[in-house]
Amino acid sequence: MKIYFTQGTTSCPKKSISPIALKVIGLIFFSVLSSFVIAQNTPITGRVSIRDSALANVTIQVKNTNTYTVTDENGRFTINAPANATLVFSSVGFVTQEVAINNQTSLNIQLVSSNQQLNDVIVVGYGTQRRRNVTGAVSALTGGDVQRTPAVSTSQALSGKVQGITTRAGDARPGAGIGLQIRNLGTPLYVIDGIPSDEGLFNQLGINDIENISILKDAAAAIYGLRASNGVVLVTTVKGRANQRSSINISGYYGLQNFTRYPQPADAYQYLRGRTEAVQNTNTVTGNQDLLPITKEELNKWQLGSDSGYQSYDYLKIIMRPNVPQSFINASASGGSDKITYFLSGSRLDQEALIKDFRFNRTNIQSNIEAKVTNRLKVGTQISGRIEDRHQTGVPGTDDYFNPFLSILSMWPIESPYANNNPNYINGNVHNINVNPATYDENVTGYTDDIWSAIRANVTADYDFGGGLTARGVYSTTYTARRYDCFEYTYNGYTYNPATDMYSVSGGNQNPYRQKTRANIKEQVAQLQLNYTKRFGSHTINALAGYERSNREYTELNMNSNPPNNYIPIMRFQELTGTSDIWDKWAREGYIARVNYNYKEKYLLEALGRYDGSFIFPKGQRFGFFPGISAGWRISEESFLKDKISWLNDLKIRASYGQTGQDQFTNNGDWITGDPFAIVAGATTGAGSAVFNGALISGTAPRGLPVTNLTWITNSTTNIGIDITLFKNKLAGSFDVFERKRTGIPAGRYDVLIPSEVGYGLPAENLNSDLNRGIEGILTYRDKAGSVDYSIGVNATLARFRDGEHYKPRFGSSWDQYRYSIEDRWGYASWGYHVVGRFESMEDVAAYTVNNDGQNNRTQLPGDFKYEDVNGDKVIDGLDERPIGYQQGATPYMSFGINGSASYKGFTLQVDFAGASMQSFQRDWELRIPFQNNGNSPANILEDRWHRADPFDPNSAWIAGKYPAVRYGSNPNFRFSDFWLTNITYLRLKNLTLGYNLPGKVVKKLGINALRVYVNGTNLFSFDNMKEYQIDPEISSTNGFSYPQQRLYNFGFNLTL
Amino acid sequence: MKKILFLFLAGSFFLSSCEKDWLDVQPQTILTDEQTWNDPKIVVTVLANFYSRIPAHYSLTAGWQAMSEYDEAMWSGFSNDEWRNNIPTYGYERWRLWDYGFIRDIQVAIDGIDGSATLTTDQKTQFLAELRFLRAFDYFEMVKRMGGVPLVSTQLKYDFSGDPSYLQLPRSKESEAYDFIAKEVDSIKNDIGNTGSNTRANKYTALALKCRAMLYAGSLAKYNSQMSTPITLPGGEVGIPASMATGYYTAALEAAQEIITTGGYSLYNTNPNKGENFYEALAKKAGNNEVIWAQDFAQGNLHFFTYDNIARSLREDNLGSSAIAPSLNLVEDFEYLDGSNGALKTRTPDGSDYIYYDNASDIFANKDARLYGTIIYPGTSFRNQMVSIQAGVKVWNSATSSYQTIESDQFGSIYGGTSYPNGDRGLLTGADGPHRTQQDISNTGFYLRKYIDADPGASKRTQLSDMWWVRFRLGEIYLNAAEAAFELGNTQTALQYINLVRERAGFPANSLKALTMEALQHERRVELAFEDHRVWDLKRWRIADKVWNGQNNGYSVVYALYPYRVVRPGDSRNNKYVFEKIIAPRFRSPHNFRLGNYYSSIDQGVLNNNPKIVRNPFH
């Protein structure tokens, strides 16, 4: 492909691009091109720069004409324009500047980076606002901020970037999103190009198609009504810009991934020694005279590991491959005339998992086209499509990823994956063949393909009535299809007989399984809005009225079968073992009104309201009204400050209060009524079944009382904030304090005591409340030192859930109240025991006066935990529990990020840290209990433990360690205590990128417009307190069986044609 | 203007699509009351829901794990359930049941059918009788656990007035609850229909309920009063006067005799192999004339009981197995066919040496055939496949004149190879264990046979088992009749019934010549093992606190039998089998049944909601 580009004044873009692109562009624009008008005037030359660096590709347009040009790699331009004309300088990422020519023939223009600037237009609900006029708590990110990290899902890219966002990557398997919340309020509403969308659609966006993201956190979100109570993430996709020269952009990267961390399993010697100790230590307690599992001589051979047959297997190494690839490629074309703008983009992401045959890929397309039909009417479409493909081996069990992780700590290190280490024969003689990783091969155990495809089409029409009145209609439909196919094969295991050198079948899996799921989601959104903008002298009014309705219907058909062989995926009736047919639907509508008023952009006021209806409530009770108000005062515009204090550029105080209604209750989307059709009486089908005289009858159950007395949960959000810009706009900051109060949370009115014998409980009523409170802030500093441009930003959020008032709480005792009251308390604390010491010896056990194990310490051994006897009753029991940590698995209460960048000549260095504190992780199961489920254990539990000097001599001396003595069965050390709970704080280097823009001369020689290359590292290191457990600080699964984040080394490029 | 019109049209097009009311969503899974109660086919589906909700302390699908928590077996499955072997005392909330959600739904159905416009009188009569049977059965399940409970027999409807006190009903007397069950059975037994069905309740199902309930009531009346301190409440909610015993026993005997004489049932006795025959008596569905009422399963509604409990080496796919491991205590309770005590003989009478057996199964020779039908023991097979139960080898050391015991962590391992270069390459540890510490393998040396499905594939996750759960069978009715007759002083009648049951087990005709209460109790233990009788029998006889007394002996502890192969080359004892009786290694706490366990505690919420409900004793 050869590219030509003609520099200079031009009336229509003349270039030869790829034939396909030409066709596309040609088709769309053929009719439009003729409308360009040719202008002939005096030539004006000049240079555009930011501070001292030349800016290439800045569009320069003669205002109100179709004459434009762009700067070259040295920032130079020439344009023909009338001497009295005005030139408009624009470029993505910079503040658009208008310069009157005033008979000059040469211009030197300095552009200002638009990042965080007051003039930035940011997207708010159903429209845009200039940042300086925003009165709500809104954070904004550009596409560039998001694309800095090679994140697979959009949520990953937001971690640590702005204040108000809290994230936790509980499971970072290929293609997975991460837990993202705004101010820890719950799952937010995602709005993509104005259309409410779900988390999946957001996470699987083409990352290069994102123009910007706004986070609405307070009453500003309320305009989205009933789903916006947890905040709103607004995404706008890239649009072509009018009169922008056509360009084609190709970018991509290729990287190699490795785990950040995973617990190392014990080796054969540690394992067998642990087994011996376990029997010895268990016998000490129970008095049983069990045989030890191994002799001293044998154990020594395992320790040496040199004799044949005494080699240890490391299943972490066997299962997880190093350096697996992740790659991305995107191509886009964008441009526009004065009548039509377009942006077309296609991208493909491939990510392999560290487990063989597990991978993820995604293809995205985005097509945004807008056309001015007349001067008043503009129509447009945004069409986006994606295909996500998750391919895994068909490991038995519901989640294919689970068993490989289980295997690492479950396979005994004395067991080989293959019989006689011959990779043609799976070892069937293992303690559980389902966790033998030799079977995790798609040719052995089968495959799972989980393919989601989605297409969304938005059609918009904008009509300008003139005089500031505009109307907009939007219709959007999304069709999502899931195609899930799982085929688990049968396979044989083998044992090797060295005497005969033969392999014989032993064990294996004769449990074939086939599942097909076909699911469809059909979503519709329609919006109609009227906007009115008018300026009367110093007064500006902006009003919006709108109506919106949406619904979503989900259907799913499942079939399971017992396939007769490992080859034929088609299912036949005789082989079926089960089917299910699932249906679900919801519908909502709302009326929207908002008025913005400002006086000289000094006093700002916004009032809004929504009248929302949901299908969940009975007819006649469906609608609720939720208002909001916010105000801002730009103190720096006051005459006593304006231009009086040189270092103060801008200072604004804002406050907001808003309400939203909620018909869904928890993060899982549970309906407030508990059941989407709780208002319906009658009988539920498909409830249980019984066999009558040989025939299976599917059951029908009478329904409970219809729920008619519940109505909306009301969220009231209060926010007070301050925005400040100092030192010639070098330092910008924004700080907020906030609270969300939810009232009307369903609860039983339990002072009306319905006898249990009635057989049903009273339906819940809107009685309880809770709160979320917090503070957040961001501070950004940009400056230049020599020829180095640099910026550094820090942000932090502290947001915490607090239980509110409950309907007439009752407590049996003061302790009951202390332990179980959630009245006006920080919520979801982890309660457990406090370890105050260790038993040092059997004498210490005998002399200890507190009944530590509830069995007069007969089960205690040296090294066991002594729990704090909080109430001093000499018995350790539930009464001695106290708060020892935060909510487990939740997004962290405190999040912070540091983002920096520096550029020198063509080089840029970007660095992003993200961190969190006030989150808790509990080590349980495999990470706590030796030989859990008859498996192996992490090495540290079996190594750094209390034990006897000689495991074969029960009378030898005890040696101290970190973990308690290894034994079988439950023991008092497994109680939930602060030994097993870690309150995590971490700061990790999310991203380090070094990029280089090739100089203009080189680029020109290559016949292209611009080329940037970069190297990048993700998750290179972290400071945290989970290192010794070899656990990634963000995972939440208590046994550690989840995919930790990857360390990625990456090379990428960005090419503009 | 045209354009405004266009815009207006476009707007109305997508907003006024066809739905009348955007927020009216019609569910696709819910029937209206009119549809439900006017169609006999739909009423049968309501019954199917109710049958699936019949409570049980344990069954093949609900709470079967509790089989491991008494003296019939222990837990040998997944190690996270290890606590089942470590229950120092039974909690007072154990067995609790306050099942009024089910009662309410039955009442809703009764009212719906009563008010139905299109059901015929015959249909209504039959449905109502069946619903009242289900209600009576549910009350029996409650009264045997809780003592007297409020007897609700109408729909209790709250009027939302703020004062629901008019809905408060007190607990009935314990005797009133049993009387209610008897009365209900009497009044519906001729209307209930379903003749010949053993999966939907019919006349004899109802009589079987009455028979069992009356026997319980009779023994409660008799044995509670014989306690040193009878367990009673002043209102009679707990405690039946001794004077009522005779009436209840008589009712039990009459109900049993009506089933025996007019029901057309017979003890299953078709397989000449008495052990296999006893297994088939519960397992066989076709041509089984013994089963009165069972919870059946079929394709689409199958269960995991076989998957979870089949002997280790017979697993068809690879997770779990062997969870319920029968105890040596139960094995030894099966008598020898000559009527002698069933204790197994492992050592010479003077205790100086093992008894050496040629085959592992020889130690069980001449035992009650129900042992084979209930338990897989060393040297027997299942699904025509030999089960290999051998803990290890006993290697003779002539220098010390003693045996060294060797066991392996590998099942089906050979005594030889790198670890034992001097071994004889014979079997070391059997493919079925037992093993002292590992999970999913018997810890006692025994596996369950009763209720384990012999069909190939029944232990596969993708196929599963359709083995049914027998709620009533003639064998129990005979033992009920025998016990009631014995308590009424009619020993000859009692002997006649009990000997029929013993004869089917391989004993000679009239094997018992005299009868004691202990013999009756013993007979129920071996005949009805794993059929959810043991706890309730011990409770009503008021001996549970003595049998499970928390002491480290007797029935409070689960014992195991570990077989070993003797390695003593050149000696006649080489390759013979010896046995060790030990406390099961994974067993941790002796069972301790307290006086407060005779009746379960009532949930605090129930007490709060209705001040007329009185607590049970000791709680």
mmCIF file of C-alpha atoms in Angstrom, chain A residues 275 279 282 286 288-291 293 298 301 308 310 374 377 379 396-397 412 414-415 429-434 461-463 465 471 473-475 497 499 507-513 524 526-528 547 549-551 553 561-562 576-578 583 585-589 613-615 619 622-623 675 677 680-685 687-694 696-705 709 750 752-760 762-763 810 855 858 925 929 931-934 968-970, chain B residues 1 3-4 6-7 11 14-17 19 21-33 36-37 41-42 44-53 78-80 82 86 88 98 100-105 108-109 130 150 152 156-158 160 162-165 167-169 194 196-200 294 296-301 312 315-319 405-407 409-411 418-420 425 436-440 460-463 564 583-589 605-610 613:
data_model
loop_
_atom_site.group_PDB
_atom_site.id
_atom_site.type_symbol
_atom_site.label_atom_id
_atom_site.label_comp_id
_atom_site.label_asym_id
_atom_site.label_seq_id
_atom_site.Cartn_x
_atom_site.Cartn_y
_atom_site.Cartn_z
ATOM 1 C CA ARG A 275 1.565 -36.153 56.070
ATOM 2 C CA VAL A 279 -0.679 -38.373 61.671
ATOM 3 C CA THR A 282 -3.402 -36.001 65.250
ATOM 4 C CA THR A 286 -6.923 -38.268 69.782
ATOM 5 C CA ASN A 288 -5.309 -43.200 68.215
ATOM 6 C CA GLN A 289 -2.307 -45.361 67.431
ATOM 7 C CA ASP A 290 -2.172 -44.864 63.693
ATOM 8 C CA LEU A 291 0.552 -46.007 61.416
ATOM 9 C CA PRO A 293 2.459 -43.088 56.189
ATOM 10 C CA GLU A 298 11.839 -43.428 52.400
ATOM 11 C CA LYS A 301 15.106 -40.555 49.602
ATOM 12 C CA SER A 308 14.724 -43.027 40.304
ATOM 13 C CA TYR A 310 11.688 -40.107 43.913
ATOM 14 C CA THR A 374 -30.818 20.120 5.688
ATOM 15 C CA LEU A 377 -32.109 18.420 10.274
ATOM 16 C CA VAL A 379 -29.534 12.365 11.190
ATOM 17 C CA PRO A 396 -15.546 -31.165 34.169
ATOM 18 C CA GLY A 397 -17.306 -28.810 36.565
ATOM 19 C CA TRP A 412 0.264 -34.628 45.166
ATOM 20 C CA ILE A 414 4.606 -37.504 44.332
ATOM 21 C CA GLU A 415 2.112 -38.178 41.543
ATOM 22 C CA ASN A 429 -3.337 -43.867 39.106
ATOM 23 C CA VAL A 430 -3.618 -40.469 40.776
ATOM 24 C CA HIS A 431 -5.699 -39.644 43.801
ATOM 25 C CA ASN A 432 -8.240 -37.737 41.727
ATOM 26 C CA ILE A 433 -7.976 -37.931 37.969
ATOM 27 C CA ASN A 434 -10.238 -34.932 37.479
ATOM 28 C CA ALA A 461 -32.366 12.691 14.471
ATOM 29 C CA ASP A 462 -31.653 16.236 15.562
ATOM 30 C CA TYR A 463 -33.796 19.104 14.479
ATOM 31 C CA PHE A 465 -36.050 24.901 15.157
ATOM 32 C CA ALA A 471 -35.244 18.488 19.309
ATOM 33 C CA GLY A 473 -35.004 11.654 18.880
ATOM 34 C CA VAL A 474 -33.060 8.493 19.504
ATOM 35 C CA TYR A 475 -34.005 4.906 18.966
ATOM 36 C CA ASN A 497 3.905 -51.924 34.599
ATOM 37 C CA ALA A 499 7.973 -55.580 34.650
ATOM 38 C CA GLY A 507 -9.234 -44.998 35.792
ATOM 39 C CA GLY A 508 -9.995 -42.096 33.536
ATOM 40 C CA ASN A 509 -13.237 -40.319 32.950
ATOM 41 C CA GLN A 510 -16.195 -42.112 31.465
ATOM 42 C CA ASN A 511 -18.494 -39.188 32.057
ATOM 43 C CA PRO A 512 -19.074 -37.438 28.751
ATOM 44 C CA TYR A 513 -21.087 -34.257 28.779
ATOM 45 C CA GLN A 524 -34.805 -1.290 23.159
ATOM 46 C CA ALA A 526 -36.270 5.254 22.787
ATOM 47 C CA GLN A 527 -35.698 8.866 23.757
ATOM 48 C CA LEU A 528 -37.299 12.091 22.717
ATOM 49 C CA TYR A 547 -39.152 11.149 27.615
ATOM 50 C CA ARG A 549 -38.608 4.225 27.641
ATOM 51 C CA SER A 550 -36.684 0.982 27.628
ATOM 52 C CA ASN A 551 -37.184 -2.708 27.947
ATOM 53 C CA GLU A 553 -36.207 -9.377 27.182
ATOM 54 C CA SER A 561 -26.857 -34.651 26.680
ATOM 55 C CA ASN A 562 -24.809 -37.707 27.254
ATOM 56 C CA LEU A 576 -30.709 -35.726 26.023
ATOM 57 C CA THR A 577 -30.417 -35.595 29.786
ATOM 58 C CA GLY A 578 -31.997 -32.238 30.435
ATOM 59 C CA TRP A 583 -37.546 -16.172 30.053
ATOM 60 C CA LYS A 585 -38.344 -9.323 30.874
ATOM 61 C CA TRP A 586 -38.474 -5.858 32.337
ATOM 62 C CA ALA A 587 -39.787 -2.513 31.147
ATOM 63 C CA ARG A 588 -39.342 1.030 32.410
ATOM 64 C CA GLU A 589 -40.125 4.555 31.328
ATOM 65 C CA GLY A 613 -42.129 4.221 36.161
ATOM 66 C CA SER A 614 -41.251 0.583 36.564
ATOM 67 C CA PHE A 615 -43.148 -2.590 35.700
ATOM 68 C CA LYS A 619 -50.570 -0.529 38.249
ATOM 69 C CA ARG A 622 -45.750 2.557 39.267
ATOM 70 C CA PHE A 623 -44.485 6.120 39.058
ATOM 71 C CA ASP A 675 -39.417 -11.508 42.416
ATOM 72 C CA PHE A 677 -43.693 -10.734 39.208
ATOM 73 C CA VAL A 680 -49.067 -11.432 40.397
ATOM 74 C CA ALA A 681 -51.076 -14.055 42.320
ATOM 75 C CA GLY A 682 -51.827 -17.589 41.128
ATOM 76 C CA ALA A 683 -49.415 -20.495 40.935
ATOM 77 C CA THR A 684 -45.845 -20.892 39.761
ATOM 78 C CA THR A 685 -45.158 -23.658 37.273
ATOM 79 C CA ALA A 687 -41.861 -25.924 40.949
ATOM 80 C CA GLY A 688 -40.559 -29.313 42.035
ATOM 81 C CA SER A 689 -41.670 -32.554 40.499
ATOM 82 C CA ALA A 690 -42.790 -36.016 41.456
ATOM 83 C CA VAL A 691 -43.048 -39.398 39.801
ATOM 84 C CA PHE A 692 -46.612 -40.703 39.871
ATOM 85 C CA ASN A 693 -46.992 -44.294 38.718
ATOM 86 C CA GLY A 694 -43.830 -44.124 36.663
ATOM 87 C CA LEU A 696 -42.655 -37.648 35.928
ATOM 88 C CA ILE A 697 -45.007 -34.752 36.665
ATOM 89 C CA SER A 698 -43.614 -31.247 36.791
ATOM 90 C CA GLY A 699 -45.009 -29.425 39.806
ATOM 91 C CA THR A 700 -46.983 -26.234 40.317
ATOM 92 C CA ALA A 701 -46.828 -24.294 43.574
ATOM 93 C CA PRO A 702 -49.382 -21.814 44.930
ATOM 94 C CA ARG A 703 -47.844 -18.362 45.121
ATOM 95 C CA GLY A 704 -47.490 -16.249 48.228
ATOM 96 C CA LEU A 705 -49.375 -13.060 48.903
ATOM 97 C CA ASN A 709 -47.318 -2.298 49.427
ATOM 98 C CA TYR A 750 -41.889 -7.238 62.765
ATOM 99 C CA VAL A 752 -46.843 -6.875 63.778
ATOM 100 C CA LEU A 753 -46.189 -10.442 64.799
ATOM 101 C CA ILE A 754 -47.883 -12.767 62.399
ATOM 102 C CA PRO A 755 -47.936 -16.227 63.950
ATOM 103 C CA SER A 756 -45.600 -18.531 62.036
ATOM 104 C CA GLU A 757 -48.479 -20.978 61.801
ATOM 105 C CA VAL A 758 -50.155 -18.708 59.247
ATOM 106 C CA GLY A 759 -47.624 -20.112 56.841
ATOM 107 C CA TYR A 760 -46.464 -16.935 55.161
ATOM 108 C CA LEU A 762 -45.793 -10.368 55.792
ATOM 109 C CA PRO A 763 -44.497 -8.780 52.618
ATOM 110 C CA ARG A 810 -34.557 -5.559 68.887
ATOM 111 C CA GLN A 855 -12.920 -28.884 74.829
ATOM 112 C CA ARG A 858 -7.500 -31.372 74.931
ATOM 113 C CA TRP A 925 -9.551 -23.783 52.546
ATOM 114 C CA ILE A 929 -6.193 -26.257 56.021
ATOM 115 C CA PHE A 931 -4.215 -31.381 52.859
ATOM 116 C CA GLN A 932 -7.614 -29.843 52.242
ATOM 117 C CA ASN A 933 -9.781 -32.227 50.223
ATOM 118 C CA ASN A 934 -7.008 -34.831 50.445
ATOM 119 C CA TYR A 968 -5.807 -33.906 60.199
ATOM 120 C CA GLY A 969 -9.353 -32.865 60.866
ATOM 121 C CA SER A 970 -10.574 -29.523 62.037
ATOM 122 C CA MET B 1 -43.111 22.588 8.144
ATOM 123 C CA LYS B 3 -39.750 18.572 8.177
ATOM 124 C CA ILE B 4 -41.405 19.169 11.485
ATOM 125 C CA PHE B 6 -41.515 14.258 9.425
ATOM 126 C CA LEU B 7 -39.839 14.565 12.782
ATOM 127 C CA GLY B 11 -40.985 10.330 16.921
ATOM 128 C CA PHE B 14 -40.887 4.591 17.818
ATOM 129 C CA LEU B 15 -42.674 5.739 20.896
ATOM 130 C CA SER B 16 -46.106 4.435 20.107
ATOM 131 C CA SER B 17 -45.038 0.971 18.970
ATOM 132 C CA GLU B 19 -47.754 -2.123 23.248
ATOM 133 C CA ASP B 21 -49.036 -0.086 28.236
ATOM 134 C CA TRP B 22 -45.268 -0.184 28.125
ATOM 135 C CA LEU B 23 -45.039 -1.265 31.766
ATOM 136 C CA ASP B 24 -47.424 -4.221 31.581
ATOM 137 C CA VAL B 25 -45.240 -7.298 31.359
ATOM 138 C CA GLN B 26 -46.968 -10.662 31.318
ATOM 139 C CA PRO B 27 -44.962 -13.385 33.025
ATOM 140 C CA GLN B 28 -44.568 -16.615 31.106
ATOM 141 C CA THR B 29 -44.319 -18.984 34.058
ATOM 142 C CA ILE B 30 -47.318 -18.137 36.219
ATOM 143 C CA LEU B 31 -50.833 -19.599 36.080
ATOM 144 C CA THR B 32 -53.855 -17.698 37.354
ATOM 145 C CA ASP B 33 -55.997 -19.148 40.138
ATOM 146 C CA THR B 36 -55.069 -23.757 38.304
ATOM 147 C CA TRP B 37 -58.118 -24.960 40.169
ATOM 148 C CA LYS B 41 -54.444 -32.051 35.104
ATOM 149 C CA ILE B 42 -53.076 -28.860 36.627
ATOM 150 C CA VAL B 44 -52.242 -33.090 39.680
ATOM 151 C CA THR B 45 -49.208 -30.909 39.009
ATOM 152 C CA VAL B 46 -49.953 -29.062 42.248
ATOM 153 C CA LEU B 47 -49.987 -32.447 43.974
ATOM 154 C CA ALA B 48 -46.629 -33.211 42.337
ATOM 155 C CA ASN B 49 -45.236 -30.068 43.952
ATOM 156 C CA PHE B 50 -46.659 -31.129 47.335
ATOM 157 C CA TYR B 51 -45.273 -34.662 47.082
ATOM 158 C CA SER B 52 -41.853 -33.176 46.342
ATOM 159 C CA ARG B 53 -42.149 -31.154 49.576
ATOM 160 C CA PHE B 78 -15.287 -35.124 51.510
ATOM 161 C CA SER B 79 -13.074 -33.936 54.344
ATOM 162 C CA ASN B 80 -14.997 -30.665 54.746
ATOM 163 C CA GLU B 82 -15.491 -34.194 58.790
ATOM 164 C CA ASN B 86 -17.153 -34.951 65.550
ATOM 165 C CA PRO B 88 -19.922 -34.021 70.820
ATOM 166 C CA TRP B 98 -42.307 -26.040 61.813
ATOM 167 C CA TYR B 100 -46.609 -24.270 58.160
ATOM 168 C CA GLY B 101 -45.689 -22.895 54.755
ATOM 169 C CA PHE B 102 -46.534 -26.348 53.420
ATOM 170 C CA ILE B 103 -49.681 -26.556 55.549
ATOM 171 C CA ARG B 104 -50.780 -23.165 54.212
ATOM 172 C CA ASP B 105 -50.237 -24.177 50.598
ATOM 173 C CA VAL B 108 -54.895 -22.948 49.616
ATOM 174 C CA ALA B 109 -55.294 -25.989 47.397
ATOM 175 C CA GLU B 130 -55.282 -36.850 49.045
ATOM 176 C CA PRO B 150 -51.010 -26.018 66.589
ATOM 177 C CA VAL B 152 -54.357 -25.600 61.639
ATOM 178 C CA LEU B 156 -55.320 -18.419 58.327
ATOM 179 C CA LYS B 157 -55.729 -15.062 56.648
ATOM 180 C CA TYR B 158 -54.343 -11.864 58.097
ATOM 181 C CA PHE B 160 -53.766 -6.275 57.728
ATOM 182 C CA GLY B 162 -52.339 -4.307 62.611
ATOM 183 C CA ASP B 163 -53.552 -6.792 65.196
ATOM 184 C CA PRO B 164 -52.983 -10.378 64.172
ATOM 185 C CA SER B 165 -53.594 -11.801 67.651
ATOM 186 C CA LEU B 167 -54.574 -15.816 64.456
ATOM 187 C CA GLN B 168 -52.680 -17.102 67.514
ATOM 188 C CA LEU B 169 -53.333 -20.759 68.108
ATOM 189 C CA ASN B 194 -55.198 -44.306 43.731
ATOM 190 C CA GLY B 196 -52.725 -50.083 43.431
ATOM 191 C CA SER B 197 -50.367 -47.104 43.285
ATOM 192 C CA ASN B 198 -47.218 -47.181 45.391
ATOM 193 C CA THR B 199 -46.188 -43.665 44.476
ATOM 194 C CA ARG B 200 -49.444 -41.762 45.080
ATOM 195 C CA ALA B 294 -42.157 -44.710 47.848
ATOM 196 C CA ASP B 296 -39.923 -42.453 43.032
ATOM 197 C CA PHE B 297 -37.480 -40.956 40.580
ATOM 198 C CA ALA B 298 -37.328 -41.047 36.807
ATOM 199 C CA GLN B 299 -35.440 -39.479 33.932
ATOM 200 C CA GLY B 300 -35.604 -35.744 34.493
ATOM 201 C CA ASN B 301 -35.671 -36.131 38.256
ATOM 202 C CA ARG B 312 -14.620 -46.492 45.815
ATOM 203 C CA ARG B 315 -16.919 -45.315 40.734
ATOM 204 C CA GLU B 316 -17.799 -44.512 37.165
ATOM 205 C CA ASP B 317 -16.668 -40.960 37.147
ATOM 206 C CA ASN B 318 -14.327 -39.484 39.522
ATOM 207 C CA LEU B 319 -15.452 -37.083 42.156
ATOM 208 C CA THR B 405 1.694 -53.803 59.881
ATOM 209 C CA ILE B 406 2.097 -52.086 56.512
ATOM 210 C CA GLU B 407 -0.568 -49.961 54.851
ATOM 211 C CA ASP B 409 -1.739 -44.507 50.513
ATOM 212 C CA GLN B 410 -2.169 -46.023 47.060
ATOM 213 C CA PHE B 411 -5.293 -48.090 46.572
ATOM 214 C CA THR B 418 10.801 -49.739 44.874
ATOM 215 C CA SER B 419 9.310 -49.118 48.301
ATOM 216 C CA TYR B 420 9.220 -52.774 49.346
ATOM 217 C CA ARG B 425 4.144 -58.700 45.016
ATOM 218 C CA ARG B 436 -7.246 -44.218 57.945
ATOM 219 C CA THR B 437 -7.047 -40.602 56.786
ATOM 220 C CA GLN B 438 -8.028 -40.214 53.168
ATOM 221 C CA GLN B 439 -11.444 -39.084 52.019
ATOM 222 C CA ASP B 440 -13.857 -40.748 49.601
ATOM 223 C CA LYS B 460 -22.331 -41.236 36.692
ATOM 224 C CA ARG B 461 -23.040 -37.569 36.986
ATOM 225 C CA THR B 462 -24.571 -37.453 33.538
ATOM 226 C CA GLN B 463 -26.827 -40.430 34.152
ATOM 227 C CA TYR B 564 -5.007 -57.674 56.540
ATOM 228 C CA ILE B 583 -12.223 -47.266 66.661
ATOM 229 C CA ALA B 584 -12.717 -45.778 63.217
ATOM 230 C CA PRO B 585 -9.667 -43.507 62.787
ATOM 231 C CA ARG B 586 -11.610 -40.545 61.391
ATOM 232 C CA PHE B 587 -14.206 -40.818 64.164
ATOM 233 C CA ARG B 588 -13.687 -38.090 66.771
ATOM 234 C CA SER B 589 -16.481 -37.632 69.301
ATOM 235 C CA GLY B 605 -38.937 -16.464 65.977
ATOM 236 C CA VAL B 606 -41.902 -18.812 66.245
ATOM 237 C CA LEU B 607 -42.124 -18.124 69.985
ATOM 238 C CA ASN B 608 -41.896 -14.371 69.395
ATOM 239 C CA ASN B 609 -44.618 -14.451 66.784
ATOM 240 C CA ASN B 610 -47.110 -16.338 68.899
ATOM 241 C CA ILE B 613 -46.586 -21.299 71.961
#
